[in-house]
Amino acid sequence: MRVLILAAGLGKRMKSKYPKVVHKILGKPMINWVIDLGKRFGEVGVVVGHKAEIVKGYLPMDVRTYLQEHQLGTGHAVMCAREFIDENDDVLILYGDVPLLKSETIEKLNEIHKSRNADVTVLSFIADDPTGYGRIIRQDGRIRIVEHKDASESEKEIKEVNSGIYIFKGNFLLANLDRLNNNNAQGEYYLTDLVGLAQNAEALILDDPIQVSGVNDRIQLAQLESIAKERILNQLMLSGVTIVDPQSTFISPDVVIGMDTVIHPFTIIEGKTTIGEDCEIGPYTRIIDSEIGNKVKVMRSEIEGVKIENNVSVGPFARLREGTVLRENVKIGNFVETKKSIIGKNSKAQHLTYLGDATVGEDVNVGAGTITCNYDGYKKYPTHIKDKAFIGSNSSLVAPVTIGSGAIVGAGSVITEDVPDDSLALGRARQTIKEGWAKQKREAMENADNKK
Ligand code: UD1
Ligand code: CA
């Protein structure tokens, strides 16, 4: 089937400069939750309108967009996407601001739609307070929908309401869209009117209305965030991941985590991140868009756009930035920052170091306080540190520069020229000793004090 997402509405109550559907739940824009759900069922189209250019910036390449310049109602929104509708295919209608719908629900809706050969199948639910929703009127074996503002007093009593999610037969839509008019209380083209026009309309009552809750303001945004969070953490726990404190843990929907990994409190994992088995992540850690192997330990650190192989340990207080690759058994310790750097197997940078644009070989020891000086104010330059090299503490490696394999850099050096393999490089002032100088100084000061 084809999936059409309505996302042209304004979302005034968000009080935002940005369109409603780009606001995020667990770090993922609402519209992308809906698109990813839709993609499981078929080709996706999105109707954009209010701040269309901003919304388009969030859409994947393979999604088609249709512009609804003026928001004249949900029926009008579908009319704007007429070319997306295929007469031989069903159309699932979703809303861009309803992010928590489950694919099982769509499957059930589709089963009914198919088995009863319906023109349209509506997803409805029973609302404690139906105010604002379209009411489902069931009469003489037929179904129609009356919008709240058009409903009579007795119709307003009805608690079965329209979620706004439907499956239509493409040919039914194409044949009937033009029959819609705006002679109603709101002067809008109602998509709901098509239900009454259908010879064969069906409705499935959803017993878990949270799935179809929309977001109208930021309070509802936070409510859905907490529901989504619980749902995702529960799935992870049921699949074998330990979450020590679900309250303080935030994991985005596209994160994959392996069995027997433990997530410690105050940890946030976002984007397209995968984490292997038997890892210890957190406490106080944020990981974004990274790929992490098995048996990796990360404590109190920030990691973004990084690849980490097995048996690595990171932190506490490390910051691994875009383009960092840590091979097996690497150890990155406290106050270490890395950017666009590859660190080879068994190598260590345990304390107070910056590695930028660096390629580090295997079995290298990077001493405390080592800095790659990769930027001269205009350009970035690479540093190469070959296998088994030893960089003494507090050294500055002024790039571009290569430290040969097995070479040693003396502590406190400023290295501006390449260091050959297996050599010692010292780039620091020679130490001088003035014997007795301190004592003389002390005595001179004391004498001066006594004369006062
Ligand atoms: C709609 C339904 C109502 C249902 C309710 C569920 C109609 C006429 N009514 O009402 O029966 O109970 O949803 O929430 O369909 N949109 C556009 N273009 C427009 C108008 C809306 O893209 O011109 C999009 C909005 O961005 C939103 C969705 O369609 O995502 C629903 O619009 P909204 O105005 O919230 O519909 P309701 O009037 O609440
Ligand atoms: Ca609404």
XYZ file of C-alpha atoms and ligand atoms in Angstrom:
492
model
C 0.000 0.000 0.000
C 0.968 3.664 -0.254
C 1.351 5.805 2.819
C 0.339 9.458 2.833
C 1.365 11.554 5.828
C -0.470 14.810 6.497
C 1.912 17.378 7.903
C 0.827 20.757 6.573
C -0.814 22.069 9.747
C 0.431 25.033 11.711
C 0.723 23.804 15.294
C 0.118 27.211 16.849
C 0.020 25.944 20.405
C 3.607 24.768 20.229
C 4.555 28.484 20.420
C 7.479 27.787 18.142
C 9.368 29.293 15.234
C 9.633 25.764 13.829
C 6.892 23.579 12.381
C 5.317 21.220 14.886
C 6.350 17.982 13.193
C 10.093 18.662 13.478
C 9.979 18.817 17.265
C 11.722 15.795 18.678
C 10.749 12.798 20.777
C 13.756 10.968 22.204
C 16.018 12.928 19.906
C 14.102 11.991 16.735
C 11.790 14.461 14.965
C 8.128 13.418 15.115
C 7.823 13.379 11.327
C 10.655 10.836 11.122
C 8.915 8.520 13.585
C 5.898 8.551 11.290
C 7.931 8.166 8.077
C 9.853 5.182 9.469
C 6.583 3.528 10.478
C 5.066 4.257 7.064
C 8.054 2.849 5.199
C 7.322 -0.600 6.612
C 4.116 -0.600 4.585
C 5.100 0.988 1.312
C 6.061 4.075 -0.581
C 5.700 7.249 1.496
C 4.401 10.680 0.508
C 4.191 13.713 2.788
C 1.850 16.691 2.467
C 3.725 19.784 3.623
C 2.442 23.319 3.922
C 3.211 25.437 6.932
C 6.989 26.146 6.884
C 7.309 23.516 4.162
C 10.973 24.247 3.475
C 11.946 23.473 7.046
C 9.946 20.242 7.105
C 11.467 19.140 3.784
C 14.906 19.443 5.335
C 14.034 16.521 7.615
C 12.671 14.180 4.944
C 14.688 11.312 3.490
C 15.413 11.386 -0.247
C 13.011 8.582 -1.139
C 9.942 10.350 0.251
C 7.756 12.319 -2.127
C 6.404 15.675 -1.018
C 3.223 17.522 -1.979
C 2.649 21.163 -1.197
C -0.629 22.276 0.340
C -0.178 26.019 0.165
C -3.266 26.911 2.183
C -4.554 24.555 4.839
C -8.150 24.142 3.738
C -8.759 20.888 5.597
C -7.672 17.255 5.704
C -9.668 16.414 2.554
C -7.964 19.252 0.722
C -4.565 17.998 1.938
C -5.229 14.642 0.275
C -6.416 16.386 -2.903
C -3.025 18.120 -3.062
C -1.386 14.679 -3.193
C -3.720 13.295 -5.847
C -0.827 12.166 -8.091
C 0.510 10.023 -5.280
C -2.662 7.933 -5.254
C -2.667 4.786 -7.372
C -6.062 3.407 -8.351
C -4.803 -0.143 -7.914
C -3.294 0.349 -4.485
C -4.550 1.151 -0.999
C -3.631 4.408 0.729
C -2.867 4.565 4.426
C -3.367 8.049 5.880
C -1.158 9.021 8.837
C -0.584 12.329 10.656
C 2.880 13.833 11.055
C 2.121 14.820 14.640
C 0.986 11.347 15.793
C 4.299 9.590 16.410
C 3.543 6.593 18.623
C 1.322 4.448 16.414
C 2.456 0.807 16.331
C 2.875 -1.238 13.184
C 0.769 -4.056 14.714
C -2.180 -1.649 14.737
C -1.767 -0.871 11.057
C -1.514 -4.586 10.337
C -4.813 -5.211 12.153
C -6.461 -2.292 10.366
C -5.264 -3.684 7.056
C -6.551 -7.186 7.845
C -10.042 -5.811 8.388
C -9.774 -3.581 5.343
C -8.761 -6.506 3.135
C -10.984 -9.232 4.575
C -14.090 -7.053 4.312
C -13.057 -5.573 0.978
C -13.802 -2.125 2.395
C -13.645 1.185 0.522
C -12.303 2.738 3.690
C -11.409 1.364 7.111
C -11.218 3.866 9.954
C -9.179 3.503 13.113
C -11.410 4.694 15.969
C -11.161 4.680 19.747
C -13.336 5.325 22.767
C -12.581 8.710 24.339
C -13.469 9.561 27.955
C -13.745 13.126 26.753
C -14.556 13.126 23.034
C -14.508 16.945 22.776
C -12.890 18.085 19.550
C -12.873 14.714 17.819
C -15.007 13.580 14.928
C -17.743 11.223 16.210
C -18.252 7.802 14.636
C -21.946 7.469 13.799
C -23.002 3.855 13.287
C -26.448 3.667 11.710
C -28.233 0.923 9.746
C -25.006 -1.010 9.350
C -23.232 2.021 7.905
C -20.629 4.372 9.287
C -20.161 8.112 8.911
C -18.199 10.738 10.800
C -19.511 14.020 12.150
C -17.005 16.617 13.277
C -17.398 17.996 16.804
C -18.310 21.470 15.575
C -20.994 20.071 13.285
C -22.430 17.528 15.705
C -25.900 17.748 17.248
C -26.274 17.543 21.025
C -27.128 13.847 20.852
C -24.229 13.106 18.466
C -21.890 14.878 20.888
C -22.777 12.194 23.461
C -21.067 9.553 21.328
C -17.720 8.462 22.734
C -16.429 6.494 19.779
C -14.241 8.943 17.865
C -12.096 9.134 14.752
C -8.333 8.843 15.194
C -7.783 10.349 11.747
C -5.984 7.232 10.558
C -7.554 5.250 7.727
C -6.880 2.917 4.882
C -8.638 3.884 1.652
C -8.902 2.038 -1.611
C -7.012 4.169 -4.116
C -9.755 3.978 -6.717
C -12.400 4.991 -4.151
C -10.337 8.051 -3.189
C -9.729 9.067 -6.791
C -13.388 8.691 -7.653
C -14.714 10.605 -4.643
C -12.209 13.296 -3.581
C -13.868 15.816 -5.881
C -17.219 15.225 -4.222
C -15.964 16.861 -1.025
C -17.178 20.370 -0.262
C -16.643 22.862 2.526
C -20.255 23.468 3.533
C -19.677 22.869 7.219
C -19.081 24.679 10.495
C -15.362 25.167 9.819
C -15.538 25.868 6.071
C -13.008 23.071 5.474
C -12.786 20.130 3.104
C -13.185 17.253 5.534
C -11.532 13.942 4.653
C -13.966 12.410 7.124
C -16.888 13.094 4.759
C -15.568 10.353 2.483
C -16.428 7.744 5.088
C -20.125 8.563 4.780
C -19.877 8.453 0.978
C -18.465 4.930 0.993
C -20.712 1.968 0.228
C -18.591 -0.174 2.449
C -16.879 1.596 5.360
C -15.467 -0.289 8.315
C -14.004 0.791 11.663
C -11.543 -0.848 14.015
C -11.750 0.295 17.643
C -8.260 0.692 19.070
C -8.062 -0.280 22.732
C -4.855 1.673 23.406
C -5.607 5.305 22.408
C -2.147 6.544 23.424
C -0.999 5.239 20.055
C -3.066 7.830 18.257
C -2.459 10.782 20.578
C -1.272 13.805 18.731
C 0.983 16.552 19.958
C -0.561 19.998 20.146
C 1.598 21.697 22.776
C 4.848 21.089 24.569
C 3.156 19.472 27.551
C 1.820 16.751 25.261
C 5.251 16.539 23.655
C 6.768 15.725 27.054
C 3.981 13.239 27.825
C 4.597 11.319 24.609
C 8.342 11.496 25.225
C 7.914 9.699 28.531
C 5.618 7.068 27.014
C 8.014 6.478 24.108
C 10.940 6.258 26.501
C 9.265 3.609 28.630
C 8.276 1.636 25.532
C 11.823 1.590 24.143
C 13.519 0.798 27.447
C 11.064 -2.045 28.061
C 11.820 -3.526 24.625
C 15.535 -3.337 25.327
C 15.196 -4.927 28.761
C 13.057 -7.722 27.340
C 15.722 -8.335 24.716
C 18.465 -8.807 27.328
C 19.865 -5.347 28.081
C 20.152 -4.246 31.720
C 18.944 -0.691 32.325
C 19.949 0.093 35.893
C 17.770 3.191 36.222
C 15.104 3.598 33.533
C 14.146 6.977 35.013
C 17.419 8.628 34.107
C 18.124 6.753 30.876
C 17.150 8.074 27.426
C 17.573 5.883 24.373
C 16.412 6.856 20.874
C 14.238 4.481 18.856
C 16.876 3.570 16.249
C 19.517 2.476 18.764
C 20.480 -1.222 18.766
C 22.050 -2.757 21.886
C 23.348 -6.310 22.345
C 22.648 -8.858 25.050
C 24.144 -8.517 28.555
C 25.162 -4.939 28.026
C 24.532 -2.805 31.112
C 23.400 0.812 30.820
C 24.171 2.770 33.979
C 22.188 5.808 35.189
C 22.140 9.239 33.538
C 22.970 7.938 30.109
C 21.635 9.227 26.780
C 22.080 7.237 23.578
C 20.867 8.833 20.369
C 20.778 8.627 16.606
C 21.840 5.580 14.632
C 23.953 4.040 17.354
C 24.727 0.342 17.721
C 26.307 -1.151 20.817
C 27.462 -4.753 21.071
C 27.235 -7.353 23.838
C 28.721 -7.299 27.359
C 29.393 -3.567 27.361
C 29.191 -1.246 30.363
C 27.893 2.151 29.332
C 27.660 5.065 31.774
C 27.035 6.468 34.239
C 26.752 10.049 32.931
C 27.443 9.291 29.295
C 26.066 10.559 26.006
C 26.588 8.621 22.786
C 25.338 9.827 19.398
C 25.543 8.139 15.947
C 28.296 5.706 16.912
C 29.161 2.074 16.368
C 30.467 0.237 19.414
C 31.679 -3.375 19.585
C 31.549 -5.947 22.378
C 32.977 -5.698 25.909
C 33.464 -1.949 25.664
C 33.443 0.219 28.771
C 32.461 3.886 28.625
C 32.301 6.030 31.756
C 31.180 9.681 32.039
C 32.021 10.549 28.470
C 30.678 12.251 25.339
C 30.916 10.274 22.101
C 29.642 11.355 18.678
C 30.248 9.908 15.218
C 32.747 7.350 16.477
C 33.598 3.711 15.748
C 34.870 1.632 18.654
C 36.036 -1.979 18.357
C 35.964 -4.724 21.019
C 37.479 -4.493 24.520
C 38.041 -0.764 24.464
C 37.732 1.373 27.555
C 36.862 5.062 27.479
C 36.740 7.694 30.205
C 35.921 8.936 32.670
C 35.613 12.418 31.159
C 36.654 11.655 27.603
C 35.304 13.447 24.549
C 35.451 11.440 21.344
C 34.412 13.448 18.325
C 33.423 12.825 14.699
C 35.719 10.507 12.778
C 37.401 8.854 15.724
C 38.157 5.137 15.310
C 39.386 3.105 18.266
C 40.711 -0.345 17.364
C 40.650 -3.342 19.719
C 41.954 -2.998 23.281
C 42.517 0.737 23.088
C 42.424 2.675 26.356
C 41.313 6.284 26.381
C 41.401 7.811 29.841
C 40.367 10.963 31.629
C 40.327 14.358 29.913
C 41.269 13.007 26.531
C 39.755 14.539 23.385
C 39.979 12.924 19.967
C 38.793 14.134 16.545
C 39.218 12.472 13.111
C 41.822 10.151 14.570
C 42.456 6.442 14.218
C 44.002 4.777 17.244
C 45.522 1.339 16.569
C 45.199 -1.867 18.580
C 46.432 -1.877 22.198
C 47.379 1.780 22.136
C 46.764 4.058 25.087
C 46.127 7.716 25.740
C 45.204 7.704 29.370
C 45.408 11.284 30.575
C 44.852 14.893 29.440
C 45.514 14.552 25.723
C 44.278 15.996 22.425
C 44.562 13.861 19.315
C 43.233 15.619 16.195
C 43.760 14.413 12.589
C 46.105 11.778 13.973
C 46.840 8.247 12.844
C 48.213 6.232 15.720
C 49.617 2.750 15.165
C 49.497 -0.324 17.413
C 50.987 -0.585 20.914
C 51.623 3.145 21.122
C 51.769 4.929 24.450
C 50.648 8.541 24.350
C 51.803 10.176 27.572
C 49.832 12.501 29.803
C 49.313 15.938 28.356
C 50.323 15.127 24.777
C 48.867 17.546 22.253
C 48.759 17.209 18.488
C 49.065 20.806 17.258
C 46.982 20.147 14.150
C 45.828 23.678 13.340
C 47.865 26.734 12.449
C 44.928 29.101 12.360
C 44.335 28.457 8.633
C 44.562 24.745 7.887
C 44.519 21.371 9.601
C 47.518 19.012 9.307
C 47.987 15.300 10.051
C 50.122 13.622 12.690
C 51.345 10.043 12.228
C 52.520 8.049 15.213
C 53.807 4.644 14.137
C 53.638 1.281 15.961
C 55.250 0.948 19.410
C 56.222 4.617 19.617
C 56.349 6.189 23.070
C 55.361 9.831 23.473
C 56.645 11.300 26.736
C 54.326 13.392 28.848
C 53.497 16.967 27.999
C 54.791 16.834 24.451
C 53.528 18.983 21.608
C 53.575 17.320 18.207
C 53.447 20.144 15.660
C 51.760 18.794 12.543
C 52.384 17.783 9.860
C 54.760 15.425 11.586
C 55.566 11.702 11.768
C 56.894 9.828 14.780
C 58.617 6.662 13.570
C 57.901 3.203 14.873
C 59.591 2.340 18.149
C 60.725 5.953 18.554
C 60.690 7.754 21.901
C 59.800 11.394 22.375
C 61.245 12.827 25.577
C 58.800 14.358 28.028
C 58.109 18.031 27.508
C 59.290 18.082 23.906
C 58.022 20.311 21.146
C 58.408 18.159 18.056
C 58.469 20.068 14.779
C 60.405 17.625 12.596
C 59.842 13.979 11.709
C 61.347 11.476 14.138
C 63.014 8.418 12.536
C 62.170 4.871 13.640
C 63.723 3.651 16.901
C 65.327 7.025 17.739
C 65.020 9.371 20.714
C 63.777 12.896 20.054
C 64.268 15.667 22.581
C 62.900 19.102 21.837
C 63.306 21.019 25.056
C 65.769 23.401 26.729
C 68.666 21.719 28.500
C 68.391 21.862 32.278
C 70.910 24.024 34.198
C 71.830 23.779 37.894
C 73.073 26.671 40.023
C 74.338 25.108 43.215
C 73.578 26.931 46.476
C 71.543 29.598 44.650
C 68.349 28.991 46.586
C 70.083 29.114 49.940
C 71.830 32.386 49.131
C 68.584 33.930 48.036
C 66.835 32.850 51.232
C 69.561 34.279 53.438
C 69.583 37.585 51.568
C 65.844 37.939 52.054
C 66.047 37.109 55.769
C 68.838 39.699 56.341
C 66.795 42.368 54.658
C 63.825 41.522 56.941
C 65.951 41.736 60.139
C 67.224 45.235 59.316
C 63.688 46.652 59.267
C -9.216 15.478 12.416
C -10.462 14.740 11.954
C -11.266 14.297 13.175
C -10.390 13.439 14.069
C -9.122 14.179 14.424
C -8.172 13.295 15.196
C -11.082 15.816 9.878
C -12.017 16.742 9.196
N -11.261 15.646 11.159
O -9.650 16.635 13.096
O -12.386 13.566 12.779
O -11.111 13.094 15.246
O -8.433 14.616 13.246
O -7.081 14.040 15.623
O -10.229 15.235 9.232
N -3.684 18.805 8.108
C -3.120 19.160 6.894
N -3.752 20.060 6.125
C -4.928 20.648 6.498
C -5.494 20.272 7.734
C -4.846 19.346 8.512
O -2.059 18.661 6.535
O -5.438 21.462 5.726
C -2.978 17.824 8.949
C -2.527 18.442 10.260
O -1.187 18.900 10.143
C -2.648 17.292 11.223
C -3.761 16.441 10.646
O -3.892 16.820 9.302
O -1.489 16.513 11.274
C -5.057 16.616 11.395
O -5.396 17.964 11.345
P -6.195 18.636 12.533
O -6.494 20.044 12.198
O -5.530 18.360 13.813
O -7.559 17.812 12.465
P -8.770 17.943 13.406
O -9.548 19.106 13.021
O -8.308 17.879 14.793
Ca -6.173 17.495 15.938
